[in-house]
Amino acid sequence: MLIIARWDRVSDVIHPTSRFHADTWPQRWDLCTAGATFAAMSTTDPAPVDLLLSSGFLAFGRHIGFLEAISEAEVSVHGVYGTSSGALVGAMWAAGLSTDDILAEVTARRPIDWMTVSWTPWAGVFDLSPMVDRLRELLPPTFEALSAVGRSRLAVGVRRRSGAFAFVSSGDLPGAVAASCAIPWVFRKVTLQLGDGAEPCDDGGAVDRLGMASWRGLAPPDRRAIVHLVDRSAGAESDDNLSDVAVVRTPRSGAGFWSLGDVRARADVARERTRGVLSGGVVPTEDCPVEGGL
């Protein structure tokens, strides 16, 4: 989700404007090559893959479309690693909700209705308690319970008290997902039990939008991955080496707290881009244009 570093930028989150410009990610991955890479891996090694869902401000539709294509292609998934909006959508999908159910859930209310005004605005203008309450109805109570009933393993990216990025994969599942969505200064941090003590945590995208280095430290050396990278609105940039993983890039959501806009249309764009990468065919983007575009 979009990271807010200064109070005078909160209005940019609440009312997105045309100031959102073309992505300036330092390393542009060739989507055509990414598709061919995954197609080659798929024909030689059917082993399960991990999915990495990046942060992206209210990018629910983008992640839904990505997962629709993953489901259609019957990709065998071992684990889902999501940060911020990727954590929210990824958690519901890992818990067994269909992409249609996830779409219905995220569009059932405005983003502003997932939050309340904080009693301690100096620690965050809003509080995500309503989100946590709803997630406790939708998700298993813990990561351990999810492992017993879900379709795949799950880890969500948070920023710890030390300022370091970490994937959380045990303990309070709804709380960890909310922490991963807690934009610094906009939302109060969410306290999680990590290791031997409690820590206030917030959006991991503040320091690492994807968590690639953390994933590499957790996954076996031969584990394959498909990355869904939503174009950056703000927050941490990255110089991750993505040369050995398949990558699907999608545009920003363009959503705001008072309206998500046309989530279905955004999902359709992401689904088509993901289909192209999975098939090894031409991906209709600026990097791999086709007649007529999307």
Short mmCIF file of C-alpha atoms in Angstrom, two decimals, residues 158-167 189-190 192 194 197-204 206-207 214:
data_model
loop_
_atom_site.label_atom_id
_atom_site.label_comp_id
_atom_site.label_asym_id
_atom_site.label_seq_id
_atom_site.Cartn_x
_atom_site.Cartn_y
_atom_site.Cartn_z
CA VAL A 158 5.43 -6.43 8.02
CA ARG A 159 7.84 -3.82 9.31
CA ARG A 160 9.06 -4.74 12.77
CA ARG A 161 9.83 -2.35 15.63
CA SER A 162 13.49 -2.37 14.57
CA GLY A 163 12.48 -1.07 11.15
CA ALA A 164 13.40 -4.33 9.43
CA PHE A 165 11.14 -6.18 7.00
CA ALA A 166 9.98 -9.64 8.04
CA PHE A 167 7.58 -12.27 6.80
CA LYS A 189 0.46 -0.03 14.26
CA VAL A 190 -0.89 -3.47 15.14
CA LEU A 192 1.86 -8.90 17.20
CA LEU A 194 6.82 -12.22 17.52
CA GLY A 197 7.60 -10.67 22.98
CA ALA A 198 5.01 -8.31 21.60
CA GLU A 199 5.94 -5.80 18.90
CA PRO A 200 4.01 -3.00 17.21
CA CYS A 201 4.20 -3.67 13.46
CA ASP A 202 3.02 -1.90 10.32
CA ASP A 203 3.15 -2.07 6.52
CA GLY A 204 6.18 -4.02 5.34
CA ALA A 206 7.51 0.84 3.87
CA VAL A 207 10.88 -0.88 3.66
CA SER A 214 13.45 -12.44 2.81
#
